[in-house]
PDB file of C-alpha atoms in Angstrom:
ATOM      1  CA  MET Y   1     110.893  74.171  86.604  1.00 75.00           C
ATOM      2  CA  GLU Y   2     110.727  77.951  86.311  1.00 84.00           C
ATOM      3  CA  LEU Y   3     107.824  80.391  86.416  1.00 87.00           C
ATOM      4  CA  ARG Y   4     108.271  81.133  82.724  1.00 89.00           C
ATOM      5  CA  HIS Y   5     107.588  77.446  81.997  1.00 88.00           C
ATOM      6  CA  LEU Y   6     104.281  77.779  83.814  1.00 90.00           C
ATOM      7  CA  ARG Y   7     103.401  80.978  81.953  1.00 92.00           C
ATOM      8  CA  TYR Y   8     104.201  79.357  78.626  1.00 92.00           C
ATOM      9  CA  PHE Y   9     102.140  76.293  79.451  1.00 90.00           C
ATOM     10  CA  VAL Y  10      99.114  78.293  80.643  1.00 91.00           C
ATOM     11  CA  GLN Y  11      99.122  80.378  77.470  1.00 92.00           C
ATOM     12  CA  VAL Y  12      99.290  77.297  75.224  1.00 91.00           C
ATOM     13  CA  ALA Y  13      96.612  75.544  77.305  1.00 91.00           C
ATOM     14  CA  GLU Y  14      94.280  78.519  76.992  1.00 91.00           C
ATOM     15  CA  ASP Y  15      94.859  79.072  73.262  1.00 89.00           C
ATOM     16  CA  LEU Y  16      95.284  75.379  72.353  1.00 90.00           C
ATOM     17  CA  HIS Y  17      97.415  76.673  69.504  1.00 88.00           C
ATOM     18  CA  PHE Y  18     101.208  76.989  69.599  1.00 89.00           C
ATOM     19  CA  ALA Y  19     101.560  79.707  66.979  1.00 88.00           C
ATOM     20  CA  ARG Y  20      98.869  81.878  68.593  1.00 90.00           C
ATOM     21  CA  ALA Y  21     100.323  81.363  72.058  1.00 88.00           C
ATOM     22  CA  ALA Y  22     103.832  82.196  70.830  1.00 90.00           C
ATOM     23  CA  ALA Y  23     102.570  85.436  69.304  1.00 91.00           C
ATOM     24  CA  ARG Y  24     100.889  86.435  72.574  1.00 90.00           C
ATOM     25  CA  LEU Y  25     104.049  85.613  74.519  1.00 89.00           C
ATOM     26  CA  GLY Y  26     106.281  87.518  72.119  1.00 92.00           C
ATOM     27  CA  ILE Y  27     108.492  84.566  71.212  1.00 91.00           C
ATOM     28  CA  SER Y  28     108.763  82.321  68.176  1.00 91.00           C
ATOM     29  CA  GLN Y  29     107.032  78.954  68.012  1.00 90.00           C
ATOM     30  CA  PRO Y  30     110.049  76.573  68.067  1.00 91.00           C
ATOM     31  CA  PRO Y  31     111.441  77.832  71.418  1.00 91.00           C
ATOM     32  CA  LEU Y  32     107.926  77.669  72.885  1.00 89.00           C
ATOM     33  CA  SER Y  33     107.511  74.056  71.799  1.00 90.00           C
ATOM     34  CA  LEU Y  34     110.927  73.275  73.267  1.00 91.00           C
ATOM     35  CA  GLN Y  35     110.039  74.859  76.603  1.00 89.00           C
ATOM     36  CA  ILE Y  36     106.784  72.885  76.849  1.00 90.00           C
ATOM     37  CA  ARG Y  37     108.617  69.629  76.112  1.00 91.00           C
ATOM     38  CA  GLN Y  38     111.209  70.475  78.759  1.00 90.00           C
ATOM     39  CA  LEU Y  39     108.420  71.124  81.271  1.00 89.00           C
ATOM     40  CA  GLU Y  40     106.834  67.768  80.502  1.00 90.00           C
ATOM     41  CA  GLU Y  41     110.192  66.052  80.890  1.00 89.00           C
ATOM     42  CA  ASP Y  42     110.832  67.805  84.211  1.00 88.00           C
ATOM     43  CA  ILE Y  43     107.575  66.611  85.750  1.00 89.00           C
ATOM     44  CA  GLY Y  44     107.508  63.274  83.903  1.00 91.00           C
ATOM     45  CA  VAL Y  45     103.974  63.692  82.566  1.00 89.00           C
ATOM     46  CA  ARG Y  46     102.557  64.517  79.132  1.00 92.00           C
ATOM     47  CA  LEU Y  47     100.444  67.652  79.463  1.00 89.00           C
ATOM     48  CA  LEU Y  48      99.392  68.264  75.856  1.00 91.00           C
ATOM     49  CA  GLU Y  49      98.362  66.028  72.983  1.00 89.00           C
ATOM     50  CA  ARG Y  50      99.655  67.425  69.703  1.00 86.00           C
ATOM     51  CA  THR Y  51      98.599  66.494  66.225  1.00 81.00           C
ATOM     52  CA  SER Y  52      99.076  68.296  62.948  1.00 76.00           C
ATOM     53  CA  ARG Y  53      95.539  69.656  63.274  1.00 81.00           C
ATOM     54  CA  ARG Y  54      94.965  70.361  66.936  1.00 87.00           C
ATOM     55  CA  VAL Y  55      96.315  70.668  70.459  1.00 89.00           C
ATOM     56  CA  THR Y  56      94.408  69.322  73.441  1.00 91.00           C
ATOM     57  CA  LEU Y  57      95.018  68.970  77.149  1.00 91.00           C
ATOM     58  CA  THR Y  58      95.605  65.548  78.611  1.00 91.00           C
ATOM     59  CA  PRO Y  59      93.750  64.732  81.877  1.00 92.00           C
ATOM     60  CA  ALA Y  60      97.025  65.419  83.698  1.00 91.00           C
ATOM     61  CA  GLY Y  61      97.358  68.692  81.776  1.00 89.00           C
ATOM     62  CA  SER Y  62      93.898  69.839  82.894  1.00 91.00           C
ATOM     63  CA  VAL Y  63      94.795  69.240  86.526  1.00 93.00           C
ATOM     64  CA  PHE Y  64      98.178  70.876  86.093  1.00 91.00           C
ATOM     65  CA  LEU Y  65      96.613  73.927  84.418  1.00 92.00           C
ATOM     66  CA  ASP Y  66      94.639  74.802  87.556  1.00 92.00           C
ATOM     67  CA  ALA Y  67      97.710  74.338  89.738  1.00 92.00           C
ATOM     68  CA  ALA Y  68      99.866  76.410  87.384  1.00 91.00           C
ATOM     69  CA  LYS Y  69      97.362  79.296  87.412  1.00 93.00           C
ATOM     70  CA  ARG Y  70      97.321  79.264  91.212  1.00 93.00           C
ATOM     71  CA  ALA Y  71     101.102  79.231  91.364  1.00 91.00           C
ATOM     72  CA  LEU Y  72     101.390  82.149  88.963  1.00 90.00           C
ATOM     73  CA  ALA Y  73      98.731  84.112  90.841  1.00 90.00           C
ATOM     74  CA  GLU Y  74     100.545  83.495  94.138  1.00 91.00           C
ATOM     75  CA  ALA Y  75     103.841  84.563  92.589  1.00 89.00           C
ATOM     76  CA  GLU Y  76     102.252  87.774  91.305  1.00 90.00           C
ATOM     77  CA  ARG Y  77     100.763  88.367  94.743  1.00 87.00           C
ATOM     78  CA  GLY Y  78     104.195  87.879  96.294  1.00 87.00           C
ATOM     79  CA  VAL Y  79     105.707  90.437  93.928  1.00 87.00           C
ATOM     80  CA  ALA Y  80     102.929  92.914  94.716  1.00 83.00           C
ATOM     81  CA  LEU Y  81     103.406  92.408  98.459  1.00 80.00           C
ATOM     82  CA  ALA Y  82     107.164  92.846  98.194  1.00 84.00           C
ATOM     83  CA  ARG Y  83     106.751  96.073  96.242  1.00 85.00           C
ATOM     84  CA  ALA Y  84     104.166  97.337  98.727  1.00 80.00           C
ATOM     85  CA  ALA Y  85     106.511  96.551 101.617  1.00 80.00           C
ATOM     86  CA  ALA Y  86     109.331  98.395  99.871  1.00 79.00           C
ATOM     87  CA  ARG Y  87     107.038 101.432  99.568  1.00 81.00           C
ATOM     88  CA  GLY Y  88     106.247 101.257 103.282  1.00 81.00           C
ATOM     89  CA  GLU Y  89     102.655 100.130 102.712  1.00 83.00           C
ATOM     90  CA  LEU Y  90     102.988  96.888 104.712  1.00 85.00           C
ATOM     91  CA  GLY Y  91     104.697  95.805 107.899  1.00 87.00           C
ATOM     92  CA  GLY Y  92     104.810  97.557 111.232  1.00 91.00           C
ATOM     93  CA  LEU Y  93     105.692 100.950 112.658  1.00 94.00           C
ATOM     94  CA  ARG Y  94     106.533 101.534 116.334  1.00 95.00           C
ATOM     95  CA  VAL Y  95     106.247 105.171 117.380  1.00 95.00           C
ATOM     96  CA  GLY Y  96     107.460 106.611 120.670  1.00 93.00           C
ATOM     97  CA  PHE Y  97     106.166 109.924 121.975  1.00 89.00           C
ATOM     98  CA  ASN Y  98     106.374 112.169 125.014  1.00 83.00           C
ATOM     99  CA  ALA Y  99     103.415 113.244 127.155  1.00 79.00           C
ATOM    100  CA  SER Y 100     102.681 116.417 125.186  1.00 80.00           C
ATOM    101  CA  ALA Y 101     103.025 114.986 121.650  1.00 85.00           C
ATOM    102  CA  PRO Y 102      99.353 113.897 121.292  1.00 84.00           C
ATOM    103  CA  PHE Y 103      98.284 117.500 121.919  1.00 86.00           C
ATOM    104  CA  ILE Y 104     100.423 118.871 119.097  1.00 89.00           C
ATOM    105  CA  PRO Y 105      98.220 119.250 115.983  1.00 89.00           C
ATOM    106  CA  LYS Y 106     101.120 118.506 113.621  1.00 91.00           C
ATOM    107  CA  VAL Y 107     101.771 115.191 115.353  1.00 92.00           C
ATOM    108  CA  ALA Y 108      98.108 114.218 115.687  1.00 92.00           C
ATOM    109  CA  LEU Y 109      97.402 115.069 112.031  1.00 93.00           C
ATOM    110  CA  ALA Y 110     100.437 113.069 110.868  1.00 93.00           C
ATOM    111  CA  ILE Y 111      99.358 109.969 112.779  1.00 94.00           C
ATOM    112  CA  ASN Y 112      95.806 110.293 111.453  1.00 94.00           C
ATOM    113  CA  ALA Y 113      97.037 110.762 107.869  1.00 94.00           C
ATOM    114  CA  TYR Y 114      99.396 107.803 108.157  1.00 94.00           C
ATOM    115  CA  ARG Y 115      96.656 105.490 109.407  1.00 93.00           C
ATOM    116  CA  ARG Y 116      94.426 106.600 106.536  1.00 93.00           C
ATOM    117  CA  LEU Y 117      97.091 106.268 103.829  1.00 92.00           C
ATOM    118  CA  PHE Y 118      98.651 103.025 105.096  1.00 92.00           C
ATOM    119  CA  PRO Y 119      95.818 101.014 106.664  1.00 92.00           C
ATOM    120  CA  GLU Y 120      97.712  97.722 106.269  1.00 90.00           C
ATOM    121  CA  VAL Y 121     100.629  98.841 108.464  1.00 93.00           C
ATOM    122  CA  GLN Y 122     100.401  97.728 112.079  1.00 92.00           C
ATOM    123  CA  LEU Y 123     100.911 100.950 114.035  1.00 93.00           C
ATOM    124  CA  ALA Y 124     102.064 100.683 117.660  1.00 94.00           C
ATOM    125  CA  LEU Y 125     102.178 103.861 119.776  1.00 93.00           C
ATOM    126  CA  SER Y 126     104.086 103.942 123.056  1.00 92.00           C
ATOM    127  CA  GLU Y 127     104.712 106.709 125.576  1.00 88.00           C
ATOM    128  CA  VAL Y 128     108.451 106.677 126.166  1.00 88.00           C
ATOM    129  CA  VAL Y 129     110.190 109.480 128.024  1.00 80.00           C
ATOM    130  CA  GLY Y 130     113.124 111.533 126.817  1.00 77.00           C
ATOM    131  CA  HIS Y 131     116.459 109.802 126.359  1.00 83.00           C
ATOM    132  CA  ALA Y 132     114.810 106.389 126.720  1.00 88.00           C
ATOM    133  CA  GLN Y 133     113.327 106.988 123.249  1.00 91.00           C
ATOM    134  CA  ILE Y 134     116.782 107.452 121.774  1.00 92.00           C
ATOM    135  CA  GLU Y 135     118.002 104.267 123.428  1.00 93.00           C
ATOM    136  CA  ALA Y 136     114.959 102.331 122.190  1.00 94.00           C
ATOM    137  CA  ILE Y 137     115.376 103.530 118.597  1.00 94.00           C
ATOM    138  CA  ALA Y 138     119.096 102.753 118.635  1.00 94.00           C
ATOM    139  CA  ALA Y 139     118.314  99.269 119.980  1.00 94.00           C
ATOM    140  CA  GLY Y 140     115.694  98.635 117.294  1.00 92.00           C
ATOM    141  CA  GLU Y 141     112.818  98.573 119.802  1.00 94.00           C
ATOM    142  CA  LEU Y 142     111.197 101.704 118.308  1.00 95.00           C
ATOM    143  CA  ASP Y 143     111.256 102.912 114.713  1.00 95.00           C
ATOM    144  CA  VAL Y 144     110.611 106.634 115.234  1.00 95.00           C
ATOM    145  CA  GLY Y 145     110.143 108.916 118.209  1.00 94.00           C
ATOM    146  CA  PHE Y 146     108.888 112.387 119.100  1.00 93.00           C
ATOM    147  CA  LEU Y 147     110.875 114.073 121.820  1.00 90.00           C
ATOM    148  CA  ARG Y 148     111.128 117.580 123.197  1.00 88.00           C
ATOM    149  CA  SER Y 149     114.400 119.460 123.504  1.00 87.00           C
ATOM    150  CA  ALA Y 150     115.331 123.129 123.238  1.00 86.00           C
ATOM    151  CA  THR Y 151     118.462 122.177 121.309  1.00 87.00           C
ATOM    152  CA  PRO Y 152     119.227 119.283 118.910  1.00 89.00           C
ATOM    153  CA  PRO Y 153     119.285 116.099 120.994  1.00 89.00           C
ATOM    154  CA  GLY Y 154     122.523 114.209 121.371  1.00 89.00           C
ATOM    155  CA  LEU Y 155     122.281 111.101 119.215  1.00 92.00           C
ATOM    156  CA  PRO Y 156     124.367 108.074 118.278  1.00 93.00           C
ATOM    157  CA  ALA Y 157     125.896 108.239 114.805  1.00 93.00           C
ATOM    158  CA  GLU Y 158     123.256 105.937 113.318  1.00 94.00           C
ATOM    159  CA  LEU Y 159     120.304 108.172 114.298  1.00 95.00           C
ATOM    160  CA  THR Y 160     119.091 111.500 112.966  1.00 94.00           C
ATOM    161  CA  ALA Y 161     116.716 114.160 114.301  1.00 94.00           C
ATOM    162  CA  THR Y 162     114.556 116.672 112.440  1.00 94.00           C
ATOM    163  CA  ARG Y 163     112.968 119.609 114.207  1.00 94.00           C
ATOM    164  CA  ILE Y 164     109.295 119.565 113.280  1.00 93.00           C
ATOM    165  CA  LEU Y 165     108.027 122.313 115.551  1.00 92.00           C
ATOM    166  CA  GLU Y 166     109.108 125.185 117.768  1.00 93.00           C
ATOM    167  CA  GLU Y 167     106.536 126.552 120.172  1.00 92.00           C
ATOM    168  CA  ARG Y 168     106.440 129.221 122.839  1.00 93.00           C
ATOM    169  CA  LEU Y 169     106.516 128.493 126.552  1.00 95.00           C
ATOM    170  CA  MET Y 170     103.421 129.387 128.535  1.00 95.00           C
ATOM    171  CA  VAL Y 171     102.702 129.776 132.238  1.00 96.00           C
ATOM    172  CA  ALA Y 172      99.659 127.874 133.486  1.00 96.00           C
ATOM    173  CA  THR Y 173      97.993 129.335 136.564  1.00 96.00           C
ATOM    174  CA  ASN Y 174      94.604 129.313 138.204  1.00 94.00           C
ATOM    175  CA  PRO Y 175      92.468 132.408 137.485  1.00 95.00           C
ATOM    176  CA  ASP Y 176      93.159 133.972 140.902  1.00 93.00           C
ATOM    177  CA  ASN Y 177      96.927 134.002 140.483  1.00 94.00           C
ATOM    178  CA  PRO Y 178      98.341 137.527 139.951  1.00 94.00           C
ATOM    179  CA  LEU Y 179     100.313 136.240 136.939  1.00 95.00           C
ATOM    180  CA  ALA Y 180      97.174 135.189 135.078  1.00 94.00           C
ATOM    181  CA  GLY Y 181      96.805 137.073 131.808  1.00 92.00           C
ATOM    182  CA  ARG Y 182      99.736 139.465 132.343  1.00 93.00           C
ATOM    183  CA  PRO Y 183     100.778 140.831 128.916  1.00 93.00           C
ATOM    184  CA  ASP Y 184     104.381 141.404 130.032  1.00 94.00           C
ATOM    185  CA  LEU Y 185     104.983 138.142 131.889  1.00 95.00           C
ATOM    186  CA  ARG Y 186     108.625 137.137 132.159  1.00 95.00           C
ATOM    187  CA  LEU Y 187     110.259 133.984 133.446  1.00 95.00           C
ATOM    188  CA  ALA Y 188     111.808 135.856 136.388  1.00 94.00           C
ATOM    189  CA  ASP Y 189     108.293 136.827 137.528  1.00 93.00           C
ATOM    190  CA  ALA Y 190     107.053 133.268 137.204  1.00 94.00           C
ATOM    191  CA  ALA Y 191     110.107 131.800 138.937  1.00 92.00           C
ATOM    192  CA  ALA Y 192     109.253 133.730 142.082  1.00 91.00           C
ATOM    193  CA  HIS Y 193     106.167 131.541 142.495  1.00 94.00           C
ATOM    194  CA  PRO Y 194     106.018 127.886 143.609  1.00 96.00           C
ATOM    195  CA  LEU Y 195     106.341 125.555 140.639  1.00 96.00           C
ATOM    196  CA  VAL Y 196     104.599 122.303 139.778  1.00 95.00           C
ATOM    197  CA  VAL Y 197     106.974 120.382 137.518  1.00 93.00           C
ATOM    198  CA  TYR Y 198     107.470 117.004 135.879  1.00 87.00           C
ATOM    199  CA  GLY Y 199     109.720 114.642 137.803  1.00 81.00           C
ATOM    200  CA  ASN Y 200     113.136 113.971 136.274  1.00 65.00           C
ATOM    201  CA  ASP Y 201     111.978 110.508 135.233  1.00 60.00           C
ATOM    202  CA  ARG Y 202     108.974 111.864 133.306  1.00 56.00           C
ATOM    203  CA  GLY Y 203     109.957 115.267 131.962  1.00 50.00           C
ATOM    204  CA  GLY Y 204     112.297 113.972 129.299  1.00 62.00           C
ATOM    205  CA  GLY Y 205     114.695 116.840 129.931  1.00 80.00           C
ATOM    206  CA  PHE Y 206     112.049 119.591 129.849  1.00 86.00           C
ATOM    207  CA  THR Y 207     112.279 120.247 133.600  1.00 89.00           C
ATOM    208  CA  GLU Y 208     116.076 120.365 133.521  1.00 88.00           C
ATOM    209  CA  GLU Y 209     115.975 122.866 130.655  1.00 89.00           C
ATOM    210  CA  LEU Y 210     113.452 125.004 132.550  1.00 91.00           C
ATOM    211  CA  PHE Y 211     115.626 124.984 135.675  1.00 92.00           C
ATOM    212  CA  ALA Y 212     118.632 125.999 133.557  1.00 91.00           C
ATOM    213  CA  LEU Y 213     116.700 128.979 132.185  1.00 91.00           C
ATOM    214  CA  ILE Y 214     115.670 130.042 135.676  1.00 93.00           C
ATOM    215  CA  ARG Y 215     119.213 129.736 137.033  1.00 93.00           C
ATOM    216  CA  ALA Y 216     120.578 131.651 134.056  1.00 91.00           C
ATOM    217  CA  GLY Y 217     118.482 134.557 135.352  1.00 89.00           C
ATOM    218  CA  GLY Y 218     120.129 134.318 138.758  1.00 91.00           C
ATOM    219  CA  LEU Y 219     117.242 132.570 140.518  1.00 92.00           C
ATOM    220  CA  GLU Y 220     116.753 129.140 142.040  1.00 93.00           C
ATOM    221  CA  PRO Y 221     113.660 127.062 141.153  1.00 93.00           C
ATOM    222  CA  ASN Y 222     111.056 126.910 143.911  1.00 92.00           C
ATOM    223  CA  VAL Y 223     109.434 123.494 143.462  1.00 93.00           C
ATOM    224  CA  ALA Y 224     106.117 122.999 145.213  1.00 93.00           C
ATOM    225  CA  GLN Y 225     105.359 119.575 143.737  1.00 93.00           C
ATOM    226  CA  SER Y 226     106.899 117.101 141.319  1.00 92.00           C
ATOM    227  CA  VAL Y 227     104.464 114.968 139.304  1.00 91.00           C
ATOM    228  CA  SER Y 228     104.491 112.294 136.615  1.00 84.00           C
ATOM    229  CA  GLU Y 229     101.303 112.957 134.621  1.00 86.00           C
ATOM    230  CA  VAL Y 230      99.985 115.910 132.600  1.00 87.00           C
ATOM    231  CA  SER Y 231      96.574 115.622 134.256  1.00 88.00           C
ATOM    232  CA  THR Y 232      98.147 115.797 137.722  1.00 92.00           C
ATOM    233  CA  LEU Y 233     100.331 118.750 136.722  1.00 92.00           C
ATOM    234  CA  LEU Y 234      97.418 120.852 135.526  1.00 93.00           C
ATOM    235  CA  GLY Y 235      95.090 119.617 138.265  1.00 93.00           C
ATOM    236  CA  LEU Y 236      97.455 120.889 140.958  1.00 95.00           C
ATOM    237  CA  VAL Y 237      97.843 124.194 139.121  1.00 95.00           C
ATOM    238  CA  ALA Y 238      94.060 124.558 138.988  1.00 94.00           C
ATOM    239  CA  ALA Y 239      93.950 123.818 142.720  1.00 94.00           C
ATOM    240  CA  GLY Y 240      96.392 126.658 143.400  1.00 93.00           C
ATOM    241  CA  VAL Y 241      99.286 124.474 144.582  1.00 95.00           C
ATOM    242  CA  GLY Y 242     101.607 126.296 142.218  1.00 95.00           C
ATOM    243  CA  ILE Y 243     102.132 127.406 138.645  1.00 96.00           C
ATOM    244  CA  ALA Y 244     103.566 125.416 135.747  1.00 96.00           C
ATOM    245  CA  VAL Y 245     105.620 126.328 132.697  1.00 95.00           C
ATOM    246  CA  VAL Y 246     104.360 124.310 129.740  1.00 94.00           C
ATOM    247  CA  ALA Y 247     104.691 124.181 125.962  1.00 92.00           C
ATOM    248  CA  LYS Y 248     101.961 125.989 124.053  1.00 92.00           C
ATOM    249  CA  SER Y 249     100.497 122.755 122.700  1.00 90.00           C
ATOM    250  CA  LEU Y 250      99.243 121.879 126.184  1.00 89.00           C
ATOM    251  CA  CYS Y 251      96.962 124.910 126.070  1.00 90.00           C
ATOM    252  CA  ALA Y 252      94.621 122.553 124.219  1.00 88.00           C
ATOM    253  CA  LEU Y 253      93.720 121.252 127.684  1.00 87.00           C
ATOM    254  CA  GLN Y 254      91.213 123.931 128.609  1.00 87.00           C
ATOM    255  CA  SER Y 255      89.464 124.403 131.934  1.00 88.00           C
ATOM    256  CA  ALA Y 256      87.634 127.213 133.699  1.00 90.00           C
ATOM    257  CA  SER Y 257      90.205 126.730 136.459  1.00 93.00           C
ATOM    258  CA  LEU Y 258      93.222 127.320 134.212  1.00 95.00           C
ATOM    259  CA  VAL Y 259      94.694 130.378 132.531  1.00 96.00           C
ATOM    260  CA  TYR Y 260      97.604 130.193 130.086  1.00 96.00           C
ATOM    261  CA  THR Y 261      99.857 133.241 129.707  1.00 96.00           C
ATOM    262  CA  GLU Y 262     102.757 133.501 127.257  1.00 95.00           C
ATOM    263  CA  LEU Y 263     106.258 134.293 128.453  1.00 95.00           C
ATOM    264  CA  VAL Y 264     107.575 137.294 126.554  1.00 95.00           C
ATOM    265  CA  ASP Y 265     111.307 136.731 127.175  1.00 93.00           C
ATOM    266  CA  GLU Y 266     113.437 136.063 124.116  1.00 91.00           C
ATOM    267  CA  GLY Y 267     114.265 132.393 123.733  1.00 88.00           C
ATOM    268  CA  MET Y 268     111.274 131.137 125.712  1.00 92.00           C
ATOM    269  CA  ALA Y 269     110.565 128.305 123.277  1.00 91.00           C
ATOM    270  CA  SER Y 270     110.679 124.532 123.120  1.00 90.00           C
ATOM    271  CA  SER Y 271     111.241 122.320 120.089  1.00 92.00           C
ATOM    272  CA  VAL Y 272     109.842 118.930 119.150  1.00 92.00           C
ATOM    273  CA  TRP Y 273     112.097 116.575 117.192  1.00 93.00           C
ATOM    274  CA  LEU Y 274     111.364 113.528 115.068  1.00 94.00           C
ATOM    275  CA  VAL Y 275     114.079 110.934 115.637  1.00 95.00           C
ATOM    276  CA  HIS Y 276     114.734 107.796 113.598  1.00 95.00           C
ATOM    277  CA  ALA Y 277     117.583 105.700 112.252  1.00 94.00           C
ATOM    278  CA  ILE Y 278     119.393 107.081 109.217  1.00 92.00           C
ATOM    279  CA  SER Y 279     118.862 103.699 107.518  1.00 88.00           C
ATOM    280  CA  CYS Y 280     115.293 103.100 108.636  1.00 85.00           C
ATOM    281  CA  LEU Y 281     112.430 100.860 107.575  1.00 87.00           C
ATOM    282  CA  PRO Y 282     110.305 101.917 104.579  1.00 90.00           C
ATOM    283  CA  THR Y 283     107.363 102.366 106.974  1.00 92.00           C
ATOM    284  CA  ALA Y 284     109.399 104.848 109.030  1.00 92.00           C
ATOM    285  CA  THR Y 285     110.531 106.694 105.895  1.00 92.00           C
ATOM    286  CA  ALA Y 286     106.906 107.058 104.767  1.00 92.00           C
ATOM    287  CA  PHE Y 287     105.842 108.253 108.217  1.00 93.00           C
ATOM    288  CA  ALA Y 288     108.650 110.829 108.410  1.00 93.00           C
ATOM    289  CA  ALA Y 289     107.622 112.175 104.994  1.00 93.00           C
ATOM    290  CA  ILE Y 290     104.056 112.697 106.215  1.00 94.00           C
ATOM    291  CA  VAL Y 291     105.220 114.406 109.415  1.00 93.00           C
ATOM    292  CA  ASN Y 292     107.476 116.765 107.472  1.00 87.00           C
ATOM    293  CA  THR Y 293     104.771 117.748 104.975  1.00 85.00           C
ATOM    294  CA  ASN Y 294     101.955 118.362 107.495  1.00 73.00           C
TER     295      ASN Y 294
END
């Protein structure tokens, strides 16, 4: 039994006229009659009573008609679901992000737009630091990830990265710090002050890149405190424990006890990258398209 047999039967059962049903189906009457007989032979039950004047459903045919309609409707639903899944409208999407990603408008807007456009996709967001994101995507544990790196991240051959944003580096201080608001602030000036930084296990490479910039200027980082959370980082800065170099997106965290001042040196910037598999799920492809158009 094939789906076309069910479609043919339903049309004949609704029209109760072979010629009319054949015309609606776009076939001639003899093949339609043959297909109905084959269906009856396959299931071993007469479904239609035929005379020279009329066609009627047998009791078995009436029961079978309801079942056939349900089967066809379920098949059509399956086709629609498969097409929706292929368009990335169904399924799941696992997104990894670093600590600063939620404060980046481009990222926040993309997530909001994706949830609105694809409400049937199960979206799972996880904070995963630095290179661990790359490992998780390569292992199939995440579908896409946002990570921060001044240069293109090193990736396995099956992954790709797109830079979605480059933003300036800022120095966060408390209002009493002499660096606060300086229009000519340079990294060498900031590096002379005690630093509050992310620990190596939480910075995702940002701290290492900052230290490299400082050492390139002939100085050695003076670390006052290493922390694991954004709130702790800025809280200690506000308390005067030290200063912090942060990406501009974190300036969204405003406080009367914090002042953000831009570094004017050339090259004082940080990039955010969207990473995913080259052959990724349709949900990831749809998400990447939204990120890249926002």
